[in-house]
Coordinates of C-alpha atoms in Angstrom, one line a residue:
X57 CA -35.7 49.3 -68.4
X58 CA -36.6 47.2 -70.9
X59 CA -39.0 44.1 -70.5
X60 CA -38.1 40.9 -71.5
X61 CA -41.0 40.8 -73.6
X62 CA -39.5 44.0 -75.5
X63 CA -36.5 42.2 -75.6
X64 CA -38.2 38.8 -76.7
X65 CA -39.7 41.1 -79.4
X66 CA -36.8 42.5 -80.7
X67 CA -34.9 39.1 -80.9
X68 CA -37.9 37.5 -82.5
X69 CA -37.7 40.3 -85.3
X70 CA -33.7 40.3 -86.0
X71 CA -32.9 36.5 -85.5
X72 CA -29.5 36.8 -87.3
X73 CA -28.4 39.5 -85.3
X74 CA -28.7 37.8 -82.0
X75 CA -27.4 34.5 -83.4
X76 CA -24.1 36.5 -84.7
X77 CA -24.6 37.8 -80.9
X78 CA -24.5 34.8 -79.4
X79 CA -22.2 33.2 -81.6
X80 CA -19.4 36.2 -80.3
X81 CA -20.2 35.7 -76.7
X82 CA -19.5 31.7 -77.5
X83 CA -16.4 32.9 -79.0
X84 CA -15.0 34.4 -76.9
X85 CA -15.8 32.1 -74.2
X86 CA -14.0 29.3 -75.5
X87 CA -10.9 31.6 -76.3
X88 CA -11.0 33.5 -73.2
X89 CA -11.6 30.7 -71.1
X90 CA -9.5 29.2 -68.0
X91 CA -5.5 30.4 -68.5
X92 CA -2.8 27.9 -69.9
X93 CA -1.7 25.7 -66.9
X94 CA -4.9 25.9 -64.8
X95 CA -5.4 22.5 -63.0
X96 CA -8.9 21.7 -62.8
X97 CA -8.0 19.2 -60.1
X98 CA -4.3 18.1 -58.4
X99 CA -4.5 15.2 -60.1
X100 CA -5.6 16.6 -63.5
X101 CA -2.7 18.1 -66.2
X102 CA -2.8 20.8 -66.5
X103 CA -5.0 22.4 -69.6
X104 CA -2.8 24.0 -72.3
X105 CA -3.4 27.6 -74.0
X106 CA -5.2 27.6 -77.1
X107 CA -3.1 27.6 -80.5
X108 CA -3.8 29.7 -83.4
X109 CA -5.3 26.5 -85.3
X110 CA -7.5 25.9 -82.0
X111 CA -8.3 29.3 -82.3
X112 CA -8.9 29.7 -86.0
X113 CA -11.3 26.2 -85.5
X114 CA -13.0 27.7 -82.6
X115 CA -14.0 30.8 -85.2
X116 CA -15.4 28.5 -87.7
X117 CA -17.2 26.5 -85.6
X118 CA -18.6 30.2 -83.9
X119 CA -19.5 31.0 -86.9
X120 CA -21.2 28.3 -88.2
X121 CA -23.5 29.2 -85.2
X122 CA -25.1 32.4 -87.0
X123 CA -27.0 29.8 -89.1
X124 CA -27.9 27.4 -86.0
X125 CA -32.1 27.8 -86.8
X126 CA -31.8 27.8 -90.2
X127 CA -30.1 24.1 -90.1
X128 CA -29.9 23.1 -86.6
X129 CA -28.4 19.6 -87.7
X130 CA -26.0 20.7 -89.8
X131 CA -24.8 23.0 -86.9
X132 CA -24.6 20.6 -84.4
X133 CA -22.7 18.0 -86.9
X134 CA -20.1 21.0 -87.3
X135 CA -19.6 21.7 -84.0
X136 CA -19.4 17.6 -82.9
X137 CA -17.1 17.5 -85.5
X138 CA -14.8 20.2 -84.7
X139 CA -14.7 19.0 -81.0
X140 CA -13.9 15.6 -82.1
X141 CA -10.9 17.3 -84.3
X142 CA -10.3 19.2 -81.0
X143 CA -9.5 16.1 -79.3
X144 CA -8.0 14.5 -82.2
X145 CA -5.1 17.3 -82.3
X146 CA -4.9 17.5 -78.6
X147 CA -6.5 21.5 -78.0
X148 CA -8.0 22.5 -74.9
X149 CA -11.1 20.4 -74.7
X150 CA -13.2 21.9 -72.0
X151 CA -14.1 25.5 -73.2
X152 CA -14.6 24.2 -76.8
X153 CA -17.3 22.0 -75.7
X154 CA -19.5 25.4 -75.1
X155 CA -20.0 25.2 -79.1
X156 CA -21.4 21.9 -79.1
X157 CA -23.6 22.3 -76.0
X158 CA -25.1 25.7 -77.9
X159 CA -25.2 23.5 -81.2
X160 CA -26.7 20.7 -79.6
X161 CA -29.2 22.9 -77.2
X162 CA -30.6 24.8 -80.9
X163 CA -30.8 21.2 -81.8
X164 CA -33.0 20.3 -79.0
X165 CA -35.1 23.4 -79.4
X166 CA -36.2 22.8 -83.8
X167 CA -36.5 19.1 -83.7
X168 CA -39.1 16.4 -82.1
X169 CA -38.2 15.2 -78.6
X170 CA -36.9 11.5 -80.2
X171 CA -34.6 13.5 -83.0
X172 CA -33.0 15.4 -80.5
X173 CA -31.9 12.4 -78.1
X174 CA -31.1 10.6 -81.0
X175 CA -28.6 13.7 -81.9
X176 CA -27.6 13.9 -78.2
X177 CA -27.2 10.1 -77.5
X178 CA -25.1 9.9 -81.1
X179 CA -23.0 13.3 -80.0
X180 CA -22.1 11.3 -76.7
X181 CA -21.0 7.9 -78.1
X182 CA -18.7 9.8 -81.0
X183 CA -16.9 12.2 -78.4
X184 CA -16.4 9.5 -75.7
X185 CA -15.8 7.3 -77.7
X186 CA -13.1 9.3 -79.3
X187 CA -12.1 10.5 -76.2
X188 CA -11.6 6.7 -75.0
X189 CA -9.5 6.0 -78.0
X190 CA -7.2 8.5 -78.2
X191 CA -6.8 8.6 -73.9
X192 CA -7.3 5.2 -73.1
X193 CA -9.6 6.1 -70.4
X194 CA -12.3 4.0 -69.6
X195 CA -16.4 5.0 -69.9
X196 CA -17.0 5.7 -66.6
X197 CA -14.0 8.1 -66.1
X198 CA -15.0 11.6 -64.8
X199 CA -13.6 13.1 -68.0
X200 CA -15.8 11.0 -70.2
X201 CA -18.7 10.6 -67.9
X202 CA -18.6 14.8 -67.5
X203 CA -18.8 15.1 -71.1
X204 CA -21.4 12.8 -71.7
X205 CA -23.1 14.4 -68.7
X206 CA -22.5 18.1 -70.5
X207 CA -24.1 16.7 -73.9
X208 CA -27.4 15.3 -71.6
X209 CA -27.8 18.8 -69.9
X210 CA -27.9 20.7 -73.3
X211 CA -30.4 18.4 -74.9
X212 CA -32.1 18.3 -71.5
X213 CA -32.1 22.1 -71.7
X214 CA -33.3 22.4 -75.1
X215 CA -36.5 20.3 -75.1
X216 CA -37.4 21.7 -71.7
X217 CA -37.4 25.4 -74.2
X218 CA -39.0 23.5 -77.2
X219 CA -41.6 22.1 -74.8
X220 CA -42.1 25.7 -73.0
X221 CA -42.7 27.4 -76.3
X222 CA -45.5 24.6 -77.1
X223 CA -47.1 24.8 -74.1
X224 CA -47.3 28.8 -74.9
X225 CA -48.4 28.9 -78.5
X226 CA -51.1 26.1 -77.5
X227 CA -52.4 28.6 -74.5
X228 CA -52.1 31.4 -77.0
X229 CA -54.4 29.3 -79.5
X230 CA -56.8 28.2 -77.7
X231 CA -57.3 31.7 -76.0
X232 CA -57.5 32.5 -79.7
X233 CA -60.5 29.9 -80.0
X234 CA -62.1 30.8 -77.2
X235 CA -62.2 34.9 -78.4
X236 CA -63.1 33.5 -81.8
X237 CA -66.1 31.2 -80.4
X238 CA -67.3 34.1 -77.7
X239 CA -67.3 36.3 -81.2
X240 CA -68.8 34.2 -83.4
X241 CA -71.6 33.3 -80.4
X242 CA -72.4 37.1 -79.9
X243 CA -72.6 37.3 -83.5
X244 CA -75.3 34.6 -83.2
X245 CA -77.3 35.8 -80.5
X246 CA -77.8 39.1 -82.2
X247 CA -78.8 38.0 -85.3
X248 CA -81.5 35.7 -83.7
X249 CA -82.4 38.8 -81.3
X250 CA -82.7 40.7 -85.0
X251 CA -84.7 37.9 -86.6
X252 CA -87.1 37.7 -83.8
X253 CA -87.8 41.8 -83.3
X254 CA -88.2 41.3 -87.5
X255 CA -90.8 38.6 -86.7
X256 CA -92.7 40.8 -84.1
X257 CA -92.6 44.0 -86.9
X258 CA -93.7 41.8 -89.3
X259 CA -96.7 40.0 -87.5
X260 CA -97.8 43.3 -85.9
X261 CA -97.5 45.5 -89.1
X262 CA -98.3 43.2 -91.4
X263 CA -101.9 42.3 -89.4
X264 CA -102.8 45.7 -88.5
X265 CA -102.3 47.1 -91.7
X266 CA -104.3 44.9 -93.7
X267 CA -107.3 45.4 -91.2
X268 CA -106.5 49.1 -91.9
X269 CA -106.4 48.7 -95.6
X270 CA -109.8 46.4 -95.8
X271 CA -111.6 49.2 -94.0
X272 CA -110.1 52.3 -95.9
X273 CA -111.7 50.1 -98.8
X274 CA -115.0 49.6 -97.3
X275 CA -115.1 53.8 -95.9
X276 CA -114.1 54.6 -99.5
X277 CA -117.0 52.5 -101.4
X278 CA -119.4 53.7 -98.6
X279 CA -118.6 57.0 -98.0
X280 CA -121.7 58.8 -100.0
X281 CA -124.3 55.8 -99.6
X282 CA -123.9 55.0 -96.5
X283 CA -122.0 57.5 -94.2
X284 CA -122.9 55.2 -90.6
X285 CA -121.3 52.3 -92.1
X286 CA -118.3 54.6 -93.5
X287 CA -118.1 56.1 -90.0
X288 CA -117.9 52.4 -88.7
X289 CA -114.9 51.9 -91.0
X290 CA -113.1 54.8 -89.8
X291 CA -113.6 53.7 -86.3
X292 CA -112.0 50.5 -87.2
X293 CA -109.2 52.4 -88.8
X294 CA -109.0 54.3 -85.8
X295 CA -108.7 51.1 -83.1
X296 CA -106.2 49.4 -85.6
X297 CA -103.9 52.5 -85.7
X298 CA -103.6 52.6 -82.1
X299 CA -103.5 48.8 -81.3
X300 CA -100.8 48.9 -84.0
X301 CA -98.9 51.7 -82.4
X302 CA -99.2 50.1 -79.1
X303 CA -97.9 47.0 -80.1
X304 CA -95.4 48.9 -81.9
X305 CA -94.4 50.6 -79.3
X306 CA -93.7 47.0 -76.9
X307 CA -91.5 45.6 -79.7
X308 CA -89.4 48.2 -79.7
X309 CA -89.3 48.8 -77.1
X310 CA -86.7 45.6 -76.6
X311 CA -84.2 47.9 -78.7
X312 CA -83.6 50.4 -76.0
X313 CA -80.8 50.2 -73.9
X314 CA -81.1 49.3 -70.6
X315 CA -81.2 52.7 -68.1
X316 CA -83.0 54.6 -70.6
X317 CA -85.3 57.4 -68.8
X318 CA -88.4 56.0 -70.4
X319 CA -89.7 52.7 -68.8
X320 CA -90.3 49.8 -71.2
X321 CA -93.4 48.8 -72.3
X322 CA -94.8 46.2 -69.5
X323 CA -97.7 44.5 -71.4
X324 CA -97.1 40.7 -71.6
X325 CA -97.2 39.2 -75.1
X326 CA -100.4 38.5 -76.7
X327 CA -101.4 34.8 -75.8
X328 CA -104.5 32.7 -76.9
X329 CA -106.7 34.5 -74.0
X330 CA -106.8 37.5 -76.7
X331 CA -107.8 35.2 -79.9
X332 CA -111.2 36.1 -79.6
X333 CA -110.5 40.0 -79.5
X334 CA -108.5 39.2 -82.8
X335 CA -110.9 37.5 -84.5
X336 CA -113.4 40.3 -83.9
X337 CA -111.3 42.4 -85.1
X338 CA -111.2 40.3 -88.7
X339 CA -115.4 39.8 -88.5
X340 CA -115.6 43.6 -88.1
X341 CA -113.6 44.0 -91.6
X342 CA -116.1 41.8 -93.2
X343 CA -114.2 38.0 -92.7
X344 CA -116.3 35.1 -92.1
X345 CA -114.2 33.2 -89.5
X346 CA -115.5 30.0 -87.9
X347 CA -112.9 29.7 -84.6
X348 CA -113.8 25.9 -82.6
X349 CA -111.9 25.1 -79.9
X350 CA -110.8 21.6 -79.0
X351 CA -110.0 19.6 -75.7
X352 CA -110.4 21.2 -72.4
X353 CA -107.8 24.7 -72.6
X354 CA -104.8 24.9 -70.3
X355 CA -102.1 27.3 -69.2
X356 CA -99.4 27.0 -71.6
X357 CA -95.6 28.3 -71.7
X358 CA -95.9 31.6 -72.7
X359 CA -93.5 31.2 -76.0
X360 CA -96.0 28.4 -77.1
X361 CA -99.4 30.4 -76.5
X362 CA -97.5 33.4 -78.2
X363 CA -96.5 31.2 -81.5
X364 CA -99.9 30.0 -81.3
X365 CA -101.3 33.1 -81.4
X366 CA -98.7 35.3 -84.1
X367 CA -99.4 31.9 -86.6
X368 CA -103.3 32.3 -86.5
X369 CA -103.2 36.5 -86.6
X370 CA -100.7 35.7 -89.6
X371 CA -103.1 33.4 -91.4
X372 CA -105.8 35.2 -91.3
X373 CA -104.1 38.7 -92.3
X374 CA -102.7 36.2 -95.6
X375 CA -106.6 35.2 -95.7
X376 CA -107.3 38.6 -95.9
X377 CA -105.3 39.9 -98.8
X378 CA -105.0 36.9 -101.0
X379 CA -107.7 34.9 -100.3
X380 CA -110.7 36.9 -101.7
X381 CA -114.2 36.2 -100.7
X382 CA -113.7 33.3 -98.6
X383 CA -114.9 31.6 -95.3
X384 CA -112.2 30.9 -92.8
X385 CA -111.9 28.6 -90.1
X386 CA -109.7 27.9 -87.1
X387 CA -109.0 25.2 -85.5
X388 CA -107.2 25.4 -81.9
X389 CA -107.2 21.7 -80.3
X390 CA -105.8 20.8 -77.3
X391 CA -104.0 17.5 -77.1
X392 CA -102.4 15.4 -74.3
X393 CA -98.8 16.6 -75.4
X394 CA -99.3 18.8 -78.0
X395 CA -101.4 22.1 -79.2
X396 CA -102.5 22.0 -82.8
X397 CA -103.3 25.4 -84.4
X398 CA -105.3 25.3 -87.9
X399 CA -106.4 28.0 -90.2
X400 CA -107.9 27.0 -93.4
X401 CA -110.1 28.9 -96.3
X402 CA -111.8 28.2 -99.2
X403 CA -110.4 30.8 -101.3
X404 CA -108.2 31.2 -104.1
X405 CA -105.7 28.7 -102.4
X406 CA -101.9 28.4 -103.2
X407 CA -101.8 30.2 -106.6
X408 CA -102.8 33.5 -104.4
X409 CA -100.6 33.5 -102.0
X410 CA -97.1 35.1 -102.8
X411 CA -93.7 33.1 -101.0
X412 CA -95.0 29.9 -102.2
X413 CA -96.2 28.0 -105.5
X414 CA -97.4 24.3 -105.8
X415 CA -94.9 21.5 -106.2
X416 CA -95.1 19.7 -109.5
X417 CA -95.4 16.2 -107.9
X418 CA -97.2 17.9 -104.7
X419 CA -96.4 17.3 -101.4
X420 CA -93.9 14.4 -100.2
X421 CA -95.4 13.5 -97.0
X422 CA -99.0 12.8 -99.0
X423 CA -100.5 15.4 -96.3
X424 CA -102.5 17.8 -97.9
X425 CA -99.5 20.3 -97.9
X426 CA -96.4 20.6 -96.5
X427 CA -93.6 23.4 -96.4
X428 CA -91.4 20.9 -98.1
X429 CA -93.9 20.6 -100.9
X430 CA -94.1 24.2 -101.9
X431 CA -91.4 25.9 -104.0
X432 CA -90.8 29.5 -102.1
X433 CA -90.2 32.2 -104.2
X434 CA -88.2 34.3 -101.7
X435 CA -91.3 36.8 -100.7
X436 CA -92.9 34.7 -97.9
X437 CA -91.5 36.5 -95.2
X438 CA -94.9 35.7 -93.2
X439 CA -94.5 31.9 -94.3
X440 CA -91.2 31.8 -93.2
X441 CA -91.8 33.5 -90.1
X442 CA -94.2 31.3 -88.4
X443 CA -92.0 28.0 -89.8
X444 CA -89.2 30.1 -87.7
X445 CA -91.9 30.5 -84.7
X446 CA -92.6 27.3 -84.5
X447 CA -89.8 25.3 -84.7
X448 CA -88.2 27.8 -82.2
X449 CA -90.3 26.1 -79.5
X450 CA -89.9 22.8 -81.0
X451 CA -92.7 21.9 -83.3
X452 CA -93.7 21.7 -86.5
X453 CA -95.6 23.7 -89.3
X454 CA -96.9 22.7 -92.5
X455 CA -98.9 24.9 -95.5
X456 CA -100.3 23.8 -98.6
X457 CA -103.7 23.6 -100.6
X458 CA -106.8 22.6 -98.7
X459 CA -108.9 19.2 -99.5
X460 CA -110.9 20.3 -102.8
X461 CA -110.4 24.3 -102.8
X462 CA -108.4 27.1 -100.4
X463 CA -105.5 27.5 -98.4
X464 CA -104.4 25.4 -95.1
X465 CA -102.1 26.7 -92.5
X466 CA -100.9 23.6 -89.8
X467 CA -98.5 23.9 -86.5
X468 CA -98.5 21.6 -84.0
X469 CA -96.5 22.9 -81.0
X470 CA -95.1 21.1 -77.6
X471 CA -97.4 21.9 -75.1
X472 CA -97.4 18.5 -71.9
X473 CA -99.7 18.7 -69.9
X474 CA -97.1 19.3 -66.9
X475 CA -96.8 22.3 -67.9
X476 CA -99.9 23.7 -67.0
X477 CA -99.0 23.6 -63.5

């Protein structure tokens, strides 16, 4: 069986064919109406049969219906004019009102409500007034009232169809926008997850590879003169490589599909409790690191602790790669509602750090240095990663030259006392 949906689709793709079929059916309904001499009621005169002139006029009116969607107002005007002509010539009126009804329905479907009802009132006045003038009937006679009701019904049907189509179009558009919004939200979440994993991979690999590079240089330098120190450097390289593989396995485990045969790593994300271990790994590589803790330590939300740990890790990695021989100071300050993380050194300063160059006028806020006061060159993924981490937990982040010489990384993270419960 042919479904209604397929018929609607076929009609939408061939509108002139559908309108031609409707015009033919309308013409058949007007010409093959009640037989000549038929009396609707005993007190009414018999309906005369259609004359050749009336048939020709009906054919012209129905032919105009083929173009009812292209010019609905013109077709409605022609249909009403044809009905008036039939009234004047005394033709068979009731069957021919069907042409006007189809034209007015189309007008109501394709025009706003105010326009369609205005045209309906005008058609009722014209047809009713013509009939009253020609027959002398009153407005409340069944013939006049029936003709006006026929016009009103046609306008109401067309208005209902238009409202239904508008409702369906609104529902379809709402569904399309909802689907588009879901797709955009899914893409945004995928992008955020990719950035998060990229930051984790960068922090893990940059830190451990920097330590491996430093220890490898030490081992190569003292291989002949100090074999014991070279073996210690190789041991540090082995430990750093093992730690890098463990953290890399933990990070890559996030990409595995649910239901994988291999269990995901359950090691918790690093926090400030691993800060001594982190600093020891750098001091073992020959860095001079001074760590100072201010305030009373308390448990913090895991995202804040992870951000603080990664900021210190990346900052120390940058010092080991770019600052040269330098003394590094790490300050962790617990405030009432915030956690301050600051890593500064007395090394080479901003010019040695890839990704930033000092701004011509200095930092706009007057601080020792802020990210807005530096001009990014496009290669500082570590600095951008630290900034993204700080902003993701609702904190602030700034970098720039230290007073005198060196470089400073400063982050303030939200850490209300209530979170320590």
